[in-house]
Short mmCIF file of C-alpha atoms and ligand atoms in Angstrom, two decimals:
data_model
loop_
_atom_site.label_atom_id
_atom_site.label_comp_id
_atom_site.label_asym_id
_atom_site.label_seq_id
_atom_site.Cartn_x
_atom_site.Cartn_y
_atom_site.Cartn_z
CA UNK A 1 1.16 -13.44 24.63
CA UNK A 2 0.44 -16.44 22.44
CA UNK A 3 0.43 -14.95 18.93
CA UNK A 4 3.43 -14.87 16.62
CA UNK A 5 4.38 -11.30 15.74
CA UNK A 6 4.62 -10.92 11.95
CA UNK A 7 7.84 -9.05 11.25
CA UNK A 8 6.94 -6.81 8.31
CA UNK A 9 10.19 -4.90 8.63
CA UNK A 10 12.31 -8.02 8.09
CA UNK A 11 10.11 -9.22 5.20
CA UNK A 12 10.25 -5.78 3.58
CA UNK A 13 14.05 -5.71 3.86
CA UNK A 14 14.26 -9.08 2.08
CA UNK A 15 11.93 -7.83 -0.65
CA UNK A 16 13.96 -4.64 -1.11
CA UNK A 17 17.18 -6.65 -1.38
CA UNK A 18 15.60 -8.87 -4.05
CA UNK A 19 14.34 -5.80 -5.95
CA UNK A 20 17.84 -4.29 -5.80
CA UNK A 21 19.38 -7.47 -7.29
CA UNK A 22 16.86 -7.52 -10.11
CA UNK A 23 17.26 -3.75 -10.67
CA UNK A 24 20.98 -4.34 -11.21
CA UNK A 25 20.21 -7.01 -13.84
CA UNK A 26 17.73 -4.63 -15.48
CA UNK A 27 20.28 -1.81 -15.59
CA UNK A 28 22.84 -4.11 -17.23
CA UNK A 29 20.29 -5.25 -19.83
CA UNK A 30 18.58 -1.90 -20.54
CA UNK A 31 21.56 0.45 -20.20
CA UNK A 32 19.58 2.61 -17.76
CA UNK A 33 18.18 2.29 -14.25
CA UNK A 34 14.47 1.72 -13.53
CA UNK A 35 13.04 5.19 -12.80
CA UNK A 36 10.38 6.38 -10.35
CA UNK A 37 8.98 9.92 -10.42
CA UNK A 38 7.30 11.16 -7.24
CA UNK A 39 5.25 14.35 -7.30
CA UNK A 40 4.49 16.32 -4.14
CA UNK A 41 2.17 19.34 -4.23
CA UNK A 42 2.34 21.59 -1.18
CA UNK A 43 4.14 21.16 2.10
CA UNK A 44 2.10 18.72 4.16
CA UNK A 45 4.68 17.53 6.74
CA UNK A 46 3.62 13.85 6.71
CA UNK A 47 3.61 13.78 2.88
CA UNK A 48 7.06 15.43 2.78
CA UNK A 49 8.43 12.69 5.04
CA UNK A 50 6.86 9.96 2.85
CA UNK A 51 8.22 11.52 -0.34
CA UNK A 52 11.72 11.85 1.10
CA UNK A 53 11.77 8.25 2.29
CA UNK A 54 10.43 7.00 -1.06
CA UNK A 55 13.22 8.89 -2.86
CA UNK A 56 15.90 7.45 -0.56
CA UNK A 57 14.55 3.90 -0.84
CA UNK A 58 14.41 4.19 -4.65
CA UNK A 59 18.07 5.20 -4.88
CA UNK A 60 19.05 2.53 -2.32
CA UNK A 61 17.45 -0.10 -4.58
CA UNK A 62 19.61 1.01 -7.52
CA UNK A 63 16.82 2.92 -9.24
CA UNK A 64 16.65 6.51 -10.47
CA UNK A 65 14.48 8.80 -8.35
CA UNK A 66 12.94 11.96 -9.81
CA UNK A 67 11.24 14.11 -7.20
CA UNK A 68 9.03 17.02 -8.30
CA UNK A 69 8.01 19.44 -5.55
CA UNK A 70 5.32 21.89 -6.60
CA UNK A 71 3.92 24.81 -4.59
CA UNK A 72 0.61 24.40 -2.73
CA UNK A 73 -1.12 26.84 -5.12
CA UNK A 74 -0.30 24.74 -8.23
CA UNK A 75 -3.30 24.59 -10.56
CA UNK A 76 -4.84 21.38 -11.83
CA UNK A 77 -3.70 22.21 -15.39
CA UNK A 78 -0.11 22.68 -14.24
CA UNK A 79 -0.13 19.35 -12.43
CA UNK A 80 -1.78 17.57 -15.36
CA UNK A 81 0.82 18.95 -17.75
CA UNK A 82 3.63 17.63 -15.49
CA UNK A 83 1.92 14.21 -15.41
CA UNK A 84 1.72 14.23 -19.22
CA UNK A 85 5.44 15.08 -19.47
CA UNK A 86 6.26 12.20 -17.12
CA UNK A 87 4.00 9.85 -19.12
CA UNK A 88 6.10 10.66 -22.21
CA UNK A 89 9.51 10.51 -20.48
CA UNK A 90 11.31 7.27 -21.42
CA UNK A 91 13.45 7.40 -18.26
CA UNK A 92 10.37 7.35 -16.02
CA UNK A 93 8.83 3.89 -15.49
CA UNK A 94 6.61 4.69 -12.53
CA UNK A 95 4.71 7.83 -11.53
CA UNK A 96 3.39 8.45 -8.05
CA UNK A 97 1.46 11.58 -7.14
CA UNK A 98 1.47 11.87 -3.36
CA UNK A 99 -2.05 12.18 -1.92
CA UNK A 100 -3.83 14.11 -0.53
CA UNK A 101 -3.71 16.96 -3.05
CA UNK A 102 -4.68 20.58 -2.28
CA UNK A 103 -8.42 21.22 -2.60
CA UNK A 104 -8.25 23.13 -5.92
CA UNK A 105 -7.09 19.88 -7.60
CA UNK A 106 -9.38 17.00 -8.52
CA UNK A 107 -7.54 13.87 -7.35
CA UNK A 108 -9.55 11.55 -9.58
CA UNK A 109 -8.64 13.59 -12.67
CA UNK A 110 -4.94 13.44 -11.78
CA UNK A 111 -5.01 9.69 -11.12
CA UNK A 112 -6.84 9.14 -14.42
CA UNK A 113 -4.16 11.16 -16.27
CA UNK A 114 -1.31 8.85 -15.22
CA UNK A 115 -0.57 6.29 -17.93
CA UNK A 116 -1.89 2.94 -16.60
CA UNK A 117 1.45 1.27 -17.46
CA UNK A 118 3.27 3.79 -15.22
CA UNK A 119 0.64 3.71 -12.45
CA UNK A 120 2.81 1.97 -9.83
CA UNK A 121 0.37 2.98 -7.07
CA UNK A 122 -2.33 0.96 -8.82
CA UNK A 123 -4.98 3.66 -8.31
CA UNK A 124 -5.92 4.22 -11.98
CA UNK A 125 -9.47 2.98 -12.76
CA UNK A 126 -8.01 0.74 -15.49
CA UNK A 127 -5.78 -1.01 -12.95
CA UNK A 128 -8.66 -1.20 -10.44
CA UNK A 129 -10.74 -2.83 -13.22
CA UNK A 130 -7.94 -5.23 -14.10
CA UNK A 131 -7.68 -6.30 -10.45
CA UNK A 132 -11.45 -6.81 -10.24
CA UNK A 133 -11.36 -8.85 -13.47
CA UNK A 134 -8.40 -10.98 -12.40
CA UNK A 135 -6.19 -9.50 -15.15
CA UNK A 136 -2.54 -8.55 -14.67
CA UNK A 137 -2.00 -4.89 -13.77
CA UNK A 138 -0.65 -2.74 -10.97
CA UNK A 139 -2.08 -3.40 -7.52
CA UNK A 140 -2.03 -0.79 -4.70
CA UNK A 141 1.12 -1.26 -2.62
CA UNK A 142 -0.30 -1.55 0.89
CA UNK A 143 -2.84 -4.33 0.24
CA UNK A 144 -0.38 -6.23 -1.98
CA UNK A 145 2.12 -6.06 0.90
CA UNK A 146 -0.56 -7.43 3.26
CA UNK A 147 -1.22 -10.40 0.98
CA UNK A 148 2.50 -11.11 0.75
CA UNK A 149 2.70 -11.20 4.56
CA UNK A 150 -0.37 -13.45 4.76
CA UNK A 151 0.99 -15.92 2.20
CA UNK A 152 4.39 -15.98 3.88
CA UNK A 153 2.66 -16.81 7.18
CA UNK A 154 -0.17 -19.11 6.06
CA UNK A 155 0.86 -20.45 2.65
CA UNK A 156 -2.30 -21.28 0.71
CA UNK A 157 -5.19 -18.96 1.71
CA UNK A 158 -7.81 -20.90 -0.22
CA UNK A 159 -11.12 -21.40 1.58
CA UNK A 160 -10.27 -19.21 4.57
CA UNK A 161 -12.85 -16.75 5.91
CA UNK A 162 -11.52 -13.18 5.65
CA UNK A 163 -13.00 -9.97 6.99
CA UNK A 164 -11.65 -6.69 5.65
CA UNK A 165 -12.65 -3.69 7.76
CA UNK A 166 -12.65 -0.55 5.59
CA UNK A 167 -13.70 -0.02 1.97
CA UNK A 168 -11.36 2.68 0.67
CA UNK A 169 -10.04 2.51 -2.90
CA UNK A 170 -6.49 2.56 -1.52
CA UNK A 171 -6.69 -0.29 0.98
CA UNK A 172 -10.04 -1.96 1.75
CA UNK A 173 -11.45 -2.62 -1.73
CA UNK A 174 -8.23 -3.82 -3.40
CA UNK A 175 -7.46 -5.91 -0.29
CA UNK A 176 -10.81 -7.66 -0.62
CA UNK A 177 -10.21 -8.27 -4.36
CA UNK A 178 -6.79 -9.75 -3.69
CA UNK A 179 -8.14 -12.09 -1.01
CA UNK A 180 -10.93 -13.15 -3.36
CA UNK A 181 -8.23 -13.86 -5.94
CA UNK A 182 -6.60 -16.12 -3.34
CA UNK A 183 -9.95 -17.97 -3.02
CA UNK A 184 -10.84 -16.66 0.43
CA UNK A 185 -14.47 -16.12 1.40
CA UNK A 186 -14.41 -12.36 1.83
CA UNK A 187 -16.62 -10.00 3.83
CA UNK A 188 -16.05 -6.25 3.53
CA UNK A 189 -17.09 -4.33 6.64
CA UNK A 190 -17.40 -0.55 6.87
CA UNK A 191 -18.83 2.27 8.95
CA UNK A 192 -22.44 1.10 8.37
CA UNK A 193 -21.79 -2.57 9.17
CA UNK A 194 -24.02 -4.00 11.89
CA UNK A 195 -22.43 -6.03 14.69
CA UNK A 196 -18.84 -5.85 13.51
CA UNK A 197 -17.51 -7.88 16.50
CA UNK A 198 -19.70 -10.85 15.52
CA UNK A 199 -18.45 -10.70 11.91
CA UNK A 200 -14.83 -10.49 12.98
CA UNK A 201 -15.25 -13.46 15.37
CA UNK A 202 -15.93 -15.72 12.37
CA UNK A 203 -12.80 -14.73 10.48
CA UNK A 204 -9.62 -16.73 9.98
CA UNK A 205 -8.04 -13.56 8.53
CA UNK A 206 -8.81 -10.06 9.80
CA UNK A 207 -7.52 -7.00 7.96
CA UNK A 208 -8.18 -3.71 9.76
CA UNK A 209 -7.91 -0.56 7.62
CA UNK A 210 -10.09 1.98 9.36
CA UNK A 211 -7.98 4.72 10.94
CA UNK A 212 -9.46 4.35 14.46
CA UNK A 213 -6.96 3.69 17.23
CA UNK A 214 -7.28 0.20 18.76
CA UNK A 215 -10.89 -0.22 17.63
CA UNK A 216 -10.64 -4.00 17.11
CA UNK A 217 -10.58 -5.62 20.55
CA UNK A 218 -9.07 -8.92 21.64
CA UNK A 219 -12.46 -10.52 22.34
CA UNK A 220 -13.47 -9.93 18.69
CA UNK A 221 -10.71 -12.24 17.47
CA UNK A 222 -11.26 -15.93 16.77
CA UNK A 223 -8.58 -17.99 18.56
CA UNK A 224 -5.72 -18.70 16.16
CA UNK A 225 -6.78 -16.10 13.55
CA UNK A 226 -4.23 -14.07 11.59
CA UNK A 227 -4.61 -10.32 12.14
CA UNK A 228 -3.21 -7.71 9.75
CA UNK A 229 -3.32 -4.19 11.15
CA UNK A 230 -3.06 -1.52 8.44
CA UNK A 231 -4.03 1.41 10.66
CA UNK A 232 -1.52 4.10 11.55
CA UNK A 233 -2.84 6.39 14.28
CA UNK A 234 -0.84 8.90 16.29
CA UNK A 235 -2.17 9.09 19.86
CA UNK A 236 -1.27 10.85 23.08
CA UNK A 237 1.29 8.88 25.12
CA UNK A 238 1.26 11.23 28.14
CA UNK A 239 3.95 13.69 29.27
CA UNK A 240 3.54 15.66 26.05
CA UNK A 241 4.62 12.70 23.92
CA UNK A 242 2.79 10.81 21.17
CA UNK A 243 3.05 7.27 19.85
CA UNK A 244 1.78 5.25 16.89
CA UNK A 245 -0.88 2.60 17.36
CA UNK A 246 -2.85 0.51 14.88
CA UNK A 247 -6.57 -0.12 14.47
CA UNK A 248 -6.20 -3.28 16.58
CA UNK A 249 -5.65 -3.40 20.36
CA UNK A 250 -2.35 -5.22 19.89
CA UNK A 251 -1.75 -6.59 23.41
CA UNK A 252 -5.31 -7.97 23.63
CA UNK A 253 -5.25 -9.46 20.12
CA UNK A 254 -1.87 -11.08 20.76
CA UNK A 255 -3.46 -13.12 23.59
CA UNK A 256 -5.93 -14.74 21.20
CA UNK A 257 -4.67 -14.58 17.62
CA UNK A 258 -2.34 -17.04 15.92
CA UNK A 259 -0.34 -14.18 14.43
CA UNK A 260 -0.59 -10.41 14.36
CA UNK A 261 1.26 -7.52 12.72
CA UNK A 262 2.63 -4.83 15.06
CA UNK A 263 2.34 -1.07 14.53
CA UNK A 264 4.90 0.19 13.73
CA UNK A 265 6.97 -2.53 12.02
CA UNK A 266 4.19 -4.57 10.43
CA UNK A 267 2.39 -3.45 7.28
CA UNK A 268 4.01 0.02 7.11
CA UNK A 269 7.46 -1.05 5.84
CA UNK A 270 5.85 -3.26 3.18
CA UNK A 271 4.26 -0.31 1.37
CA UNK A 272 7.52 1.22 0.10
CA UNK A 273 9.04 -2.20 -0.62
CA UNK A 274 6.06 -3.06 -2.84
CA UNK A 275 6.27 0.35 -4.53
CA UNK A 276 9.85 -0.50 -5.54
CA UNK A 277 8.69 -3.93 -6.69
CA UNK A 278 5.95 -2.36 -8.82
CA UNK A 279 8.47 0.10 -10.32
CA UNK A 280 10.78 -2.78 -11.24
CA UNK A 281 7.88 -4.59 -12.94
CA UNK A 282 6.93 -1.37 -14.80
CA UNK A 283 10.52 -0.90 -15.98
CA UNK A 284 10.62 -4.40 -17.48
CA UNK A 285 7.28 -3.88 -19.24
CA UNK A 286 8.21 -0.45 -20.56
CA UNK A 287 11.62 -1.63 -21.82
CA UNK A 288 10.21 -4.88 -23.25
CA UNK A 289 12.56 -6.97 -21.06
CA UNK A 290 10.89 -10.14 -19.73
CA UNK A 291 10.59 -10.70 -15.98
CA UNK A 292 9.46 -14.14 -14.85
CA UNK A 293 6.06 -14.05 -13.11
CA UNK A 294 7.53 -15.73 -10.02
CA UNK A 295 10.73 -13.60 -10.01
CA UNK A 296 9.36 -11.35 -7.32
P1 NAD B 325 -10.20 5.81 4.76
O1 NAD B 325 -10.53 6.85 5.77
O2 NAD B 325 -10.22 6.15 3.32
O3 NAD B 325 -11.17 4.58 4.96
C1 NAD B 325 -11.54 4.12 6.23
C2 NAD B 325 -12.60 3.07 6.09
O4 NAD B 325 -12.96 2.64 7.40
C3 NAD B 325 -13.87 3.54 5.42
O5 NAD B 325 -14.15 2.68 4.33
C4 NAD B 325 -14.96 3.45 6.48
O6 NAD B 325 -16.18 2.92 5.97
C5 NAD B 325 -14.36 2.46 7.47
N1 NAD B 325 -14.82 2.75 8.84
C6 NAD B 325 -14.82 3.95 9.46
N2 NAD B 325 -15.34 3.81 10.70
C7 NAD B 325 -15.66 2.51 10.85
C8 NAD B 325 -16.23 1.75 11.90
N3 NAD B 325 -16.56 2.31 13.06
N4 NAD B 325 -16.42 0.44 11.69
C9 NAD B 325 -16.07 -0.15 10.53
N5 NAD B 325 -15.51 0.52 9.50
C10 NAD B 325 -15.32 1.84 9.67
O7 NAD B 325 -8.77 5.22 5.22
P2 NAD B 325 -7.67 4.39 4.39
O8 NAD B 325 -6.94 5.29 3.48
O9 NAD B 325 -8.25 3.11 3.88
O10 NAD B 325 -6.67 4.05 5.61
C11 NAD B 325 -7.10 3.29 6.72
C12 NAD B 325 -5.99 3.27 7.75
O11 NAD B 325 -4.83 2.66 7.19
C13 NAD B 325 -5.52 4.65 8.24
O12 NAD B 325 -5.13 4.55 9.59
C14 NAD B 325 -4.29 4.92 7.38
O13 NAD B 325 -3.37 5.79 8.03
C15 NAD B 325 -3.73 3.53 7.27
N6 NAD B 325 -2.89 3.31 6.07
C16 NAD B 325 -1.70 2.70 6.27
C17 NAD B 325 -0.87 2.45 5.20
C18 NAD B 325 0.44 1.76 5.44
O14 NAD B 325 1.35 1.91 4.67
N7 NAD B 325 0.54 0.95 6.48
C19 NAD B 325 -1.27 2.81 3.91
C20 NAD B 325 -2.53 3.38 3.72
C21 NAD B 325 -3.34 3.63 4.83
#
């Protein structure tokens, strides 16, 4: 193996420690903790695990966690009225509605109902527009975490060729916007892209956010490139066991790349750390307490 393994877990721990320090300062200044409300509708097992770990991480960072668990048959009106209550609650700085939602609920309508200044997931169309326009706003946690890892590894990203595989609103599109904001030359690839291997071979930075186990092969990678693997795929590991793999064939990529994120332990831990960071930023804005742009 020649590539450096990018340790997202260690970076995320550092970020969480920094958030906790700043949350303590905020609490002293504001007389209350930064608050994050997380809403879970239904009992999807993966979502329940995410919501529990978000709650724990929020408390561990010295913030107040408000978890709302609603039954699977909750109506759209009921959910919207909870979101409106949270919008008006002065103790709540950030609101996160765990996706996916049951099919009777229109996800877009729920996202649009969250106040943009409490939209710590960065999914509201106003925040998506701010990102596209280069204005300050909330940026989705996973792609922001990826850019933090890239900058930590490479420093200035200006002029680098980047290929983002995947065009979802949650990862691919905001990732591409962020890289453009860092002055990369960005190509967005997706399921209709022709000759993906040839595109990827030109890239100094590859971000894979597809959801297909080990799709990106080692011989697609330009020697020395930096590879960020967002994919989380559970696959059969034999003997009745399963394991997590990314969208990149890690062992192959590690023979060619300059650096690569592992799965697990790469991008995954960054997502919650950035959520806490976004909540801290929201708390400062909502309380009118300044936070230096380079504080975090
Ligand atoms: P999505 O299903 O919404 O989007 C997948 C994208 O991949 C689509 O835009 C599609 O066009 C593209 N695609 C599909 N097949 C392709 C192919 N053969 N070639 C090129 N592109 C193809 O998924 P998502 O929500 O963006 O998530 C992507 C992956 O990232 C999933 O594995 C998900 O579990 C993972 N994820 C991880 C985190 C984290 O915290 N690490 C957060 C969000 C998502």
